[in-house]
Amino acid sequence: MTTSPRILGDVPRHWVGDGFFVKTMFSYSDLGHDLSPFLLFDYAAPREFPPRDVPAGVGEHPHRGFETVTIAYQGSVAHRDSSGSSGVIHPGDVQWMTAGSGVVHEEFHEREFAKRGGVVEMVQLWVNLPARDKKTAPRYQTLRATTIPTVALAAGVEARVIAGELGGARGPAQTFTPVDLWDLSFARDATATLPRAAGHTAAVFVRHGALRIADGVTVGAGELALLPHDVQRITLTADADTKALFLGGEPIREPIAGYGPFVMNTKAEIAAAFDDYEHGRMGRLPG
Ligand code: MN
């Protein structure tokens, strides 16, 4: 007898800037320990944006103490930051940004994409850093779609390995603590069993379709299942053609103190982060 998976998904949508209409599936303020090392999960379900000359998005804002992982499924996102870095994430690409000691950036629909208009579908995941790495130097990993290996897991089931190891492939993302991030694609009625690392957090988010994850438990589109720790093997069966994202990782067992875009270990460190941002010590966007 095992405990049941916890299904999350009955949450309101909200705008991030004017470019991303998201459901926050979970955040550190309520489930930071249950989902550690993950702090926050925003899903922008497919949404059509009409053509426009001024790209939609979210303007200058800071981050400190964790990593943001942006997966573009449809549409292209351009970013620009205080270190002078900039780039575009195209469909299938993943941007793994280590905010570390502090980044000030903006995230907009890419200009040419915005001019044409089109569908945007994105995930942004926040991954915590252990206390020893919260002040690490900022870093970007742009993981192009062509560098992310795809493996066949079973008949009709494929996985794109973004981080961690699966089916003999290793994802290109470099992480500070063990993290698994796998894009899963199922044909209708296909079944696959995923490994469960002992003691690790494990969750499955369904973008499209539906997955049966236990007797009588189905995860529908726009829902996330948090798997109990006593589930050793995760057997997933698709009720329809299905796209899902598996999140796994070793929990970081440290205090979480967060406010908005800063996630540290103590309230004093949050106050210091606001002070550093307001005084320009995280830098500014180039004009
Ligand atoms: Mn951001």
PDB file of C-alpha atoms and ligand atoms in Angstrom:
ATOM      1  CA  MET A   1       0.000   0.000   0.000  1.00  0.00           C
ATOM      2  CA  THR A   2       1.493   3.305  -1.024  1.00  0.00           C
ATOM      3  CA  THR A   3       0.268   6.821  -0.490  1.00  0.00           C
ATOM      4  CA  SER A   4      -1.439   8.525  -3.413  1.00  0.00           C
ATOM      5  CA  PRO A   5       0.181  11.041  -5.709  1.00  0.00           C
ATOM      6  CA  ARG A   6      -0.781  14.606  -5.008  1.00  0.00           C
ATOM      7  CA  ILE A   7      -2.344  16.338  -8.027  1.00  0.00           C
ATOM      8  CA  LEU A   8      -1.808  20.083  -8.417  1.00  0.00           C
ATOM      9  CA  GLY A   9      -3.331  22.199 -11.123  1.00  0.00           C
ATOM     10  CA  ASP A  10      -6.474  23.884  -9.911  1.00  0.00           C
ATOM     11  CA  VAL A  11      -4.814  27.282  -9.862  1.00  0.00           C
ATOM     12  CA  PRO A  12      -5.719  30.608 -11.484  1.00  0.00           C
ATOM     13  CA  ARG A  13      -3.828  32.004 -14.456  1.00  0.00           C
ATOM     14  CA  HIS A  14      -2.058  35.331 -14.271  1.00  0.00           C
ATOM     15  CA  TRP A  15       0.007  37.528 -16.550  1.00  0.00           C
ATOM     16  CA  VAL A  16       3.780  37.801 -16.212  1.00  0.00           C
ATOM     17  CA  GLY A  17       4.355  41.163 -17.868  1.00  0.00           C
ATOM     18  CA  ASP A  18       2.135  41.189 -20.951  1.00  0.00           C
ATOM     19  CA  GLY A  19       3.813  38.255 -22.712  1.00  0.00           C
ATOM     20  CA  PHE A  20       3.252  35.172 -20.593  1.00  0.00           C
ATOM     21  CA  PHE A  21      -0.176  34.075 -19.344  1.00  0.00           C
ATOM     22  CA  VAL A  22       0.794  31.417 -16.829  1.00  0.00           C
ATOM     23  CA  LYS A  23      -0.431  28.975 -14.268  1.00  0.00           C
ATOM     24  CA  THR A  24       1.916  28.826 -11.289  1.00  0.00           C
ATOM     25  CA  MET A  25       1.711  25.099 -10.602  1.00  0.00           C
ATOM     26  CA  PHE A  26       3.603  25.459  -7.310  1.00  0.00           C
ATOM     27  CA  SER A  27       5.834  27.957  -5.606  1.00  0.00           C
ATOM     28  CA  TYR A  28       8.379  28.027  -2.803  1.00  0.00           C
ATOM     29  CA  SER A  29       5.991  29.860  -0.512  1.00  0.00           C
ATOM     30  CA  ASP A  30       3.748  26.809  -0.217  1.00  0.00           C
ATOM     31  CA  LEU A  31       5.554  23.735  -1.545  1.00  0.00           C
ATOM     32  CA  GLY A  32       9.226  24.714  -1.525  1.00  0.00           C
ATOM     33  CA  HIS A  33      10.215  21.831   0.736  1.00  0.00           C
ATOM     34  CA  ASP A  34       7.909  19.196  -0.784  1.00  0.00           C
ATOM     35  CA  LEU A  35       9.264  19.883  -4.280  1.00  0.00           C
ATOM     36  CA  SER A  36      12.879  20.751  -3.430  1.00  0.00           C
ATOM     37  CA  PRO A  37      15.170  21.419  -5.277  1.00  0.00           C
ATOM     38  CA  PHE A  38      12.390  23.031  -7.374  1.00  0.00           C
ATOM     39  CA  LEU A  39      11.066  26.374  -6.167  1.00  0.00           C
ATOM     40  CA  LEU A  40       8.503  27.431  -8.721  1.00  0.00           C
ATOM     41  CA  PHE A  41       6.875  26.172 -11.913  1.00  0.00           C
ATOM     42  CA  ASP A  42       5.107  28.525 -14.326  1.00  0.00           C
ATOM     43  CA  TYR A  43       3.336  27.075 -17.338  1.00  0.00           C
ATOM     44  CA  ALA A  44       2.203  29.257 -20.216  1.00  0.00           C
ATOM     45  CA  ALA A  45      -0.293  27.050 -22.058  1.00  0.00           C
ATOM     46  CA  PRO A  46      -0.475  27.544 -25.841  1.00  0.00           C
ATOM     47  CA  ARG A  47      -1.866  31.003 -26.548  1.00  0.00           C
ATOM     48  CA  GLU A  48      -2.049  32.879 -29.845  1.00  0.00           C
ATOM     49  CA  PHE A  49      -0.520  36.371 -29.886  1.00  0.00           C
ATOM     50  CA  PRO A  50      -1.523  38.684 -32.751  1.00  0.00           C
ATOM     51  CA  PRO A  51       1.264  40.387 -34.730  1.00  0.00           C
ATOM     52  CA  ARG A  52       2.688  43.481 -33.043  1.00  0.00           C
ATOM     53  CA  ASP A  53       5.639  45.810 -33.568  1.00  0.00           C
ATOM     54  CA  VAL A  54       6.510  46.162 -29.893  1.00  0.00           C
ATOM     55  CA  PRO A  55       7.193  42.698 -28.474  1.00  0.00           C
ATOM     56  CA  ALA A  56       5.238  41.556 -25.428  1.00  0.00           C
ATOM     57  CA  GLY A  57       7.093  40.311 -22.395  1.00  0.00           C
ATOM     58  CA  VAL A  58       8.384  41.212 -18.995  1.00  0.00           C
ATOM     59  CA  GLY A  59      10.717  44.151 -18.414  1.00  0.00           C
ATOM     60  CA  GLU A  60      13.700  44.638 -16.151  1.00  0.00           C
ATOM     61  CA  HIS A  61      13.663  42.542 -12.962  1.00  0.00           C
ATOM     62  CA  PRO A  62      16.288  40.852 -10.772  1.00  0.00           C
ATOM     63  CA  HIS A  63      16.912  37.297  -9.522  1.00  0.00           C
ATOM     64  CA  ARG A  64      19.272  36.004  -6.838  1.00  0.00           C
ATOM     65  CA  GLY A  65      19.942  32.689  -5.127  1.00  0.00           C
ATOM     66  CA  PHE A  66      18.658  30.141  -7.653  1.00  0.00           C
ATOM     67  CA  GLU A  67      18.456  29.187 -11.340  1.00  0.00           C
ATOM     68  CA  THR A  68      15.702  29.847 -13.872  1.00  0.00           C
ATOM     69  CA  VAL A  69      15.129  27.201 -16.524  1.00  0.00           C
ATOM     70  CA  THR A  70      13.070  28.324 -19.509  1.00  0.00           C
ATOM     71  CA  ILE A  71      11.825  25.707 -21.954  1.00  0.00           C
ATOM     72  CA  ALA A  72      10.383  27.109 -25.189  1.00  0.00           C
ATOM     73  CA  TYR A  73       7.867  24.705 -26.719  1.00  0.00           C
ATOM     74  CA  GLN A  74       6.242  27.148 -29.131  1.00  0.00           C
ATOM     75  CA  GLY A  75       7.296  30.715 -29.879  1.00  0.00           C
ATOM     76  CA  SER A  76      10.680  32.382 -29.351  1.00  0.00           C
ATOM     77  CA  VAL A  77      11.878  34.404 -26.373  1.00  0.00           C
ATOM     78  CA  ALA A  78      14.657  36.976 -26.342  1.00  0.00           C
ATOM     79  CA  HIS A  79      16.506  37.873 -23.156  1.00  0.00           C
ATOM     80  CA  ARG A  80      18.975  40.585 -22.231  1.00  0.00           C
ATOM     81  CA  ASP A  81      20.775  41.090 -18.938  1.00  0.00           C
ATOM     82  CA  SER A  82      22.979  43.282 -16.778  1.00  0.00           C
ATOM     83  CA  SER A  83      26.142  41.371 -17.688  1.00  0.00           C
ATOM     84  CA  GLY A  84      25.670  42.351 -21.333  1.00  0.00           C
ATOM     85  CA  SER A  85      24.533  38.856 -22.342  1.00  0.00           C
ATOM     86  CA  SER A  86      21.616  38.432 -24.688  1.00  0.00           C
ATOM     87  CA  GLY A  87      20.160  35.666 -26.773  1.00  0.00           C
ATOM     88  CA  VAL A  88      17.100  34.004 -28.199  1.00  0.00           C
ATOM     89  CA  ILE A  89      15.482  30.751 -27.099  1.00  0.00           C
ATOM     90  CA  HIS A  90      13.738  29.080 -30.029  1.00  0.00           C
ATOM     91  CA  PRO A  91      11.199  26.235 -29.897  1.00  0.00           C
ATOM     92  CA  GLY A  92      12.877  23.137 -28.455  1.00  0.00           C
ATOM     93  CA  ASP A  93      15.679  25.149 -26.826  1.00  0.00           C
ATOM     94  CA  VAL A  94      16.216  25.420 -23.109  1.00  0.00           C
ATOM     95  CA  GLN A  95      17.880  28.308 -21.298  1.00  0.00           C
ATOM     96  CA  TRP A  96      19.419  27.344 -17.960  1.00  0.00           C
ATOM     97  CA  MET A  97      20.285  30.609 -16.220  1.00  0.00           C
ATOM     98  CA  THR A  98      22.173  30.610 -12.954  1.00  0.00           C
ATOM     99  CA  ALA A  99      21.175  33.862 -11.282  1.00  0.00           C
ATOM    100  CA  GLY A 100      23.523  33.113  -8.366  1.00  0.00           C
ATOM    101  CA  SER A 101      24.772  36.372  -6.813  1.00  0.00           C
ATOM    102  CA  GLY A 102      22.391  38.394  -8.950  1.00  0.00           C
ATOM    103  CA  VAL A 103      21.158  39.042 -12.451  1.00  0.00           C
ATOM    104  CA  VAL A 104      18.961  41.846 -13.746  1.00  0.00           C
ATOM    105  CA  HIS A 105      17.250  40.887 -16.971  1.00  0.00           C
ATOM    106  CA  GLU A 106      14.247  41.181 -19.261  1.00  0.00           C
ATOM    107  CA  GLU A 107      12.353  38.484 -21.182  1.00  0.00           C
ATOM    108  CA  PHE A 108      10.364  39.402 -24.296  1.00  0.00           C
ATOM    109  CA  HIS A 109       8.917  37.658 -27.308  1.00  0.00           C
ATOM    110  CA  GLU A 110      11.616  37.692 -29.967  1.00  0.00           C
ATOM    111  CA  ARG A 111      11.114  40.675 -32.331  1.00  0.00           C
ATOM    112  CA  GLU A 112      10.611  38.787 -35.609  1.00  0.00           C
ATOM    113  CA  PHE A 113       8.330  36.266 -33.930  1.00  0.00           C
ATOM    114  CA  ALA A 114       6.325  39.118 -32.398  1.00  0.00           C
ATOM    115  CA  LYS A 115       5.961  40.790 -35.831  1.00  0.00           C
ATOM    116  CA  ARG A 116       4.600  37.600 -37.385  1.00  0.00           C
ATOM    117  CA  GLY A 117       2.512  36.709 -34.337  1.00  0.00           C
ATOM    118  CA  GLY A 118       1.936  33.153 -33.279  1.00  0.00           C
ATOM    119  CA  VAL A 119       1.492  30.666 -30.498  1.00  0.00           C
ATOM    120  CA  VAL A 120       3.549  30.827 -27.321  1.00  0.00           C
ATOM    121  CA  GLU A 121       3.919  27.793 -25.067  1.00  0.00           C
ATOM    122  CA  MET A 122       6.608  27.867 -22.382  1.00  0.00           C
ATOM    123  CA  VAL A 123       7.669  26.450 -19.062  1.00  0.00           C
ATOM    124  CA  GLN A 124       9.745  28.374 -16.567  1.00  0.00           C
ATOM    125  CA  LEU A 125      11.082  26.405 -13.659  1.00  0.00           C
ATOM    126  CA  TRP A 126      13.078  27.801 -10.742  1.00  0.00           C
ATOM    127  CA  VAL A 127      15.722  25.465  -9.334  1.00  0.00           C
ATOM    128  CA  ASN A 128      17.191  26.215  -5.917  1.00  0.00           C
ATOM    129  CA  LEU A 129      20.899  26.506  -5.209  1.00  0.00           C
ATOM    130  CA  PRO A 130      22.416  25.148  -2.004  1.00  0.00           C
ATOM    131  CA  ALA A 131      23.589  27.837   0.451  1.00  0.00           C
ATOM    132  CA  ARG A 132      27.215  27.346  -0.600  1.00  0.00           C
ATOM    133  CA  ASP A 133      26.371  28.238  -4.224  1.00  0.00           C
ATOM    134  CA  LYS A 134      23.749  30.974  -3.823  1.00  0.00           C
ATOM    135  CA  LYS A 135      26.338  33.681  -4.472  1.00  0.00           C
ATOM    136  CA  THR A 136      28.025  31.897  -7.362  1.00  0.00           C
ATOM    137  CA  ALA A 137      28.792  34.003 -10.443  1.00  0.00           C
ATOM    138  CA  PRO A 138      25.853  34.276 -12.874  1.00  0.00           C
ATOM    139  CA  ARG A 139      26.020  31.868 -15.817  1.00  0.00           C
ATOM    140  CA  TYR A 140      23.952  30.988 -18.871  1.00  0.00           C
ATOM    141  CA  GLN A 141      23.655  27.624 -20.509  1.00  0.00           C
ATOM    142  CA  THR A 142      21.864  27.841 -23.830  1.00  0.00           C
ATOM    143  CA  LEU A 143      20.875  24.265 -24.563  1.00  0.00           C
ATOM    144  CA  ARG A 144      19.948  24.164 -28.227  1.00  0.00           C
ATOM    145  CA  ALA A 145      17.346  21.604 -29.300  1.00  0.00           C
ATOM    146  CA  THR A 146      19.980  19.860 -31.439  1.00  0.00           C
ATOM    147  CA  THR A 147      22.210  19.228 -28.390  1.00  0.00           C
ATOM    148  CA  ILE A 148      19.485  17.613 -26.274  1.00  0.00           C
ATOM    149  CA  PRO A 149      19.533  13.821 -26.755  1.00  0.00           C
ATOM    150  CA  THR A 150      16.338  11.886 -27.436  1.00  0.00           C
ATOM    151  CA  VAL A 151      16.038   8.287 -26.286  1.00  0.00           C
ATOM    152  CA  ALA A 152      13.393   5.624 -26.927  1.00  0.00           C
ATOM    153  CA  LEU A 153      12.091   4.367 -23.572  1.00  0.00           C
ATOM    154  CA  ALA A 154       9.515   1.866 -24.824  1.00  0.00           C
ATOM    155  CA  ALA A 155       7.309   1.309 -27.871  1.00  0.00           C
ATOM    156  CA  GLY A 156       5.713   4.686 -28.568  1.00  0.00           C
ATOM    157  CA  VAL A 157       7.565   6.533 -25.791  1.00  0.00           C
ATOM    158  CA  GLU A 158      10.466   8.943 -26.262  1.00  0.00           C
ATOM    159  CA  ALA A 159      12.303  11.203 -23.864  1.00  0.00           C
ATOM    160  CA  ARG A 160      14.377  14.306 -24.431  1.00  0.00           C
ATOM    161  CA  VAL A 161      17.010  14.330 -21.715  1.00  0.00           C
ATOM    162  CA  ILE A 162      17.619  17.958 -20.697  1.00  0.00           C
ATOM    163  CA  ALA A 163      19.301  17.203 -17.350  1.00  0.00           C
ATOM    164  CA  GLY A 164      20.310  14.000 -15.599  1.00  0.00           C
ATOM    165  CA  GLU A 165      20.597  10.548 -17.113  1.00  0.00           C
ATOM    166  CA  LEU A 166      17.972   8.365 -18.708  1.00  0.00           C
ATOM    167  CA  GLY A 167      18.082   5.398 -21.046  1.00  0.00           C
ATOM    168  CA  GLY A 168      21.858   5.655 -21.450  1.00  0.00           C
ATOM    169  CA  ALA A 169      21.801   9.340 -22.413  1.00  0.00           C
ATOM    170  CA  ARG A 170      23.004  12.278 -20.341  1.00  0.00           C
ATOM    171  CA  GLY A 171      21.412  15.682 -20.633  1.00  0.00           C
ATOM    172  CA  PRO A 172      23.641  18.664 -21.466  1.00  0.00           C
ATOM    173  CA  ALA A 173      22.615  20.813 -18.477  1.00  0.00           C
ATOM    174  CA  GLN A 174      25.246  21.289 -15.795  1.00  0.00           C
ATOM    175  CA  THR A 175      23.603  21.473 -12.380  1.00  0.00           C
ATOM    176  CA  PHE A 176      24.813  22.259  -8.852  1.00  0.00           C
ATOM    177  CA  THR A 177      22.884  19.398  -7.251  1.00  0.00           C
ATOM    178  CA  PRO A 178      21.441  16.278  -8.936  1.00  0.00           C
ATOM    179  CA  VAL A 179      18.492  17.289 -11.158  1.00  0.00           C
ATOM    180  CA  ASP A 180      16.561  15.249 -13.726  1.00  0.00           C
ATOM    181  CA  LEU A 181      14.534  17.076 -16.342  1.00  0.00           C
ATOM    182  CA  TRP A 182      13.015  14.981 -19.104  1.00  0.00           C
ATOM    183  CA  ASP A 183      10.530  15.912 -21.836  1.00  0.00           C
ATOM    184  CA  LEU A 184       8.331  12.885 -22.443  1.00  0.00           C
ATOM    185  CA  SER A 185       6.305  12.051 -25.528  1.00  0.00           C
ATOM    186  CA  PHE A 186       3.794   9.176 -25.532  1.00  0.00           C
ATOM    187  CA  ALA A 187       1.690   7.690 -28.286  1.00  0.00           C
ATOM    188  CA  ARG A 188      -1.825   6.797 -27.151  1.00  0.00           C
ATOM    189  CA  ASP A 189      -1.850   3.605 -24.995  1.00  0.00           C
ATOM    190  CA  ALA A 190       1.950   3.489 -24.740  1.00  0.00           C
ATOM    191  CA  THR A 191       3.500   2.679 -21.367  1.00  0.00           C
ATOM    192  CA  ALA A 192       6.912   3.366 -19.870  1.00  0.00           C
ATOM    193  CA  THR A 193       8.485   2.953 -16.463  1.00  0.00           C
ATOM    194  CA  LEU A 194      10.842   5.640 -15.197  1.00  0.00           C
ATOM    195  CA  PRO A 195      13.525   5.031 -12.596  1.00  0.00           C
ATOM    196  CA  ARG A 196      13.091   6.679  -9.197  1.00  0.00           C
ATOM    197  CA  ALA A 197      16.263   7.695  -7.412  1.00  0.00           C
ATOM    198  CA  ALA A 198      15.908   6.855  -3.703  1.00  0.00           C
ATOM    199  CA  GLY A 199      14.987   9.897  -1.648  1.00  0.00           C
ATOM    200  CA  HIS A 200      14.656  12.179  -4.658  1.00  0.00           C
ATOM    201  CA  THR A 201      11.710  14.412  -5.407  1.00  0.00           C
ATOM    202  CA  ALA A 202       9.711  13.242  -8.430  1.00  0.00           C
ATOM    203  CA  ALA A 203       6.878  14.995 -10.247  1.00  0.00           C
ATOM    204  CA  VAL A 204       5.188  14.687 -13.634  1.00  0.00           C
ATOM    205  CA  PHE A 205       3.574  17.608 -15.430  1.00  0.00           C
ATOM    206  CA  VAL A 206       1.246  16.899 -18.370  1.00  0.00           C
ATOM    207  CA  ARG A 207       1.159  19.558 -21.120  1.00  0.00           C
ATOM    208  CA  HIS A 208      -1.121  17.736 -23.561  1.00  0.00           C
ATOM    209  CA  GLY A 209      -3.043  14.485 -23.282  1.00  0.00           C
ATOM    210  CA  ALA A 210      -3.345  12.437 -20.101  1.00  0.00           C
ATOM    211  CA  LEU A 211      -1.212   9.964 -18.154  1.00  0.00           C
ATOM    212  CA  ARG A 212      -2.327   7.248 -15.794  1.00  0.00           C
ATOM    213  CA  ILE A 213       0.252   7.210 -13.009  1.00  0.00           C
ATOM    214  CA  ALA A 214      -1.272   4.790 -10.510  1.00  0.00           C
ATOM    215  CA  ASP A 215      -4.419   2.713 -10.060  1.00  0.00           C
ATOM    216  CA  GLY A 216      -7.284   5.062 -10.728  1.00  0.00           C
ATOM    217  CA  VAL A 217      -5.084   8.181 -10.841  1.00  0.00           C
ATOM    218  CA  THR A 218      -4.862  10.120 -14.097  1.00  0.00           C
ATOM    219  CA  VAL A 219      -2.983  13.389 -14.608  1.00  0.00           C
ATOM    220  CA  GLY A 220      -4.684  15.589 -17.185  1.00  0.00           C
ATOM    221  CA  ALA A 221      -3.427  18.455 -19.306  1.00  0.00           C
ATOM    222  CA  GLY A 222      -2.239  21.346 -17.173  1.00  0.00           C
ATOM    223  CA  GLU A 223      -1.857  19.188 -14.069  1.00  0.00           C
ATOM    224  CA  LEU A 224       1.206  18.186 -12.098  1.00  0.00           C
ATOM    225  CA  ALA A 225       1.483  15.033  -9.992  1.00  0.00           C
ATOM    226  CA  LEU A 226       3.847  14.987  -7.033  1.00  0.00           C
ATOM    227  CA  LEU A 227       4.827  11.358  -6.470  1.00  0.00           C
ATOM    228  CA  PRO A 228       5.092  10.077  -2.915  1.00  0.00           C
ATOM    229  CA  HIS A 229       8.542   8.980  -1.754  1.00  0.00           C
ATOM    230  CA  ASP A 230       7.504   5.343  -1.363  1.00  0.00           C
ATOM    231  CA  VAL A 231       6.864   4.988  -5.112  1.00  0.00           C
ATOM    232  CA  GLN A 232       9.961   3.157  -6.360  1.00  0.00           C
ATOM    233  CA  ARG A 233       9.102   2.750 -10.026  1.00  0.00           C
ATOM    234  CA  ILE A 234       7.020   5.260 -11.901  1.00  0.00           C
ATOM    235  CA  THR A 235       4.863   3.551 -14.495  1.00  0.00           C
ATOM    236  CA  LEU A 236       3.069   5.922 -16.842  1.00  0.00           C
ATOM    237  CA  THR A 237       0.426   4.956 -19.396  1.00  0.00           C
ATOM    238  CA  ALA A 238      -0.946   7.422 -21.919  1.00  0.00           C
ATOM    239  CA  ASP A 239      -4.718   7.694 -22.417  1.00  0.00           C
ATOM    240  CA  ALA A 240      -4.107   9.867 -25.514  1.00  0.00           C
ATOM    241  CA  ASP A 241      -1.130  11.203 -27.438  1.00  0.00           C
ATOM    242  CA  THR A 242       0.633  12.910 -24.562  1.00  0.00           C
ATOM    243  CA  LYS A 243       3.418  15.413 -23.901  1.00  0.00           C
ATOM    244  CA  ALA A 244       4.742  15.597 -20.360  1.00  0.00           C
ATOM    245  CA  LEU A 245       7.694  16.864 -18.368  1.00  0.00           C
ATOM    246  CA  PHE A 246       9.356  14.850 -15.612  1.00  0.00           C
ATOM    247  CA  LEU A 247      11.028  16.749 -12.773  1.00  0.00           C
ATOM    248  CA  GLY A 248      13.305  14.931 -10.369  1.00  0.00           C
ATOM    249  CA  GLY A 249      16.092  15.837  -8.027  1.00  0.00           C
ATOM    250  CA  GLU A 250      17.825  15.526  -4.723  1.00  0.00           C
ATOM    251  CA  PRO A 251      16.108  17.709  -2.126  1.00  0.00           C
ATOM    252  CA  ILE A 252      18.166  20.573  -0.719  1.00  0.00           C
ATOM    253  CA  ARG A 253      17.448  20.325   2.991  1.00  0.00           C
ATOM    254  CA  GLU A 254      18.060  23.931   3.978  1.00  0.00           C
ATOM    255  CA  PRO A 255      15.819  26.776   5.128  1.00  0.00           C
ATOM    256  CA  ILE A 256      14.011  28.663   2.336  1.00  0.00           C
ATOM    257  CA  ALA A 257      13.534  32.405   2.744  1.00  0.00           C
ATOM    258  CA  GLY A 258      12.120  34.039  -0.332  1.00  0.00           C
ATOM    259  CA  TYR A 259      10.426  37.169  -1.499  1.00  0.00           C
ATOM    260  CA  GLY A 260       9.432  37.682  -5.123  1.00  0.00           C
ATOM    261  CA  PRO A 261      12.507  37.213  -7.322  1.00  0.00           C
ATOM    262  CA  PHE A 262      14.939  36.415  -4.504  1.00  0.00           C
ATOM    263  CA  VAL A 263      15.237  33.059  -2.753  1.00  0.00           C
ATOM    264  CA  MET A 264      17.831  32.752  -0.008  1.00  0.00           C
ATOM    265  CA  ASN A 265      18.139  30.977   3.359  1.00  0.00           C
ATOM    266  CA  THR A 266      17.408  33.841   5.783  1.00  0.00           C
ATOM    267  CA  LYS A 267      15.278  36.988   5.915  1.00  0.00           C
ATOM    268  CA  ALA A 268      18.434  39.052   6.426  1.00  0.00           C
ATOM    269  CA  GLU A 269      19.758  37.766   3.093  1.00  0.00           C
ATOM    270  CA  ILE A 270      16.483  38.812   1.414  1.00  0.00           C
ATOM    271  CA  ALA A 271      16.768  42.314   2.872  1.00  0.00           C
ATOM    272  CA  ALA A 272      20.359  42.455   1.597  1.00  0.00           C
ATOM    273  CA  ALA A 273      19.209  41.337  -1.864  1.00  0.00           C
ATOM    274  CA  PHE A 274      16.663  44.196  -2.059  1.00  0.00           C
ATOM    275  CA  ASP A 275      19.293  46.639  -0.882  1.00  0.00           C
ATOM    276  CA  ASP A 276      21.844  45.393  -3.428  1.00  0.00           C
ATOM    277  CA  TYR A 277      19.297  45.552  -6.265  1.00  0.00           C
ATOM    278  CA  GLU A 278      18.041  49.017  -5.357  1.00  0.00           C
ATOM    279  CA  HIS A 279      21.594  50.350  -5.160  1.00  0.00           C
ATOM    280  CA  GLY A 280      22.550  48.908  -8.530  1.00  0.00           C
ATOM    281  CA  ARG A 281      24.925  46.297  -7.122  1.00  0.00           C
ATOM    282  CA  MET A 282      23.312  43.595  -9.295  1.00  0.00           C
ATOM    283  CA  GLY A 283      23.950  45.797 -12.289  1.00  0.00           C
ATOM    284  CA  ARG A 284      21.494  47.441 -14.671  1.00  0.00           C
ATOM    285  CA  LEU A 285      20.279  46.612 -18.134  1.00  0.00           C
ATOM    286  CA  PRO A 286      22.236  48.377 -20.856  1.00  0.00           C
ATOM    287  CA  GLY A 287      20.102  51.289 -22.113  1.00  0.00           C
TER     288      GLY A 287
HETATM  289 MN    MN B   1      13.218  36.485 -14.971  1.00  0.00          MN
END
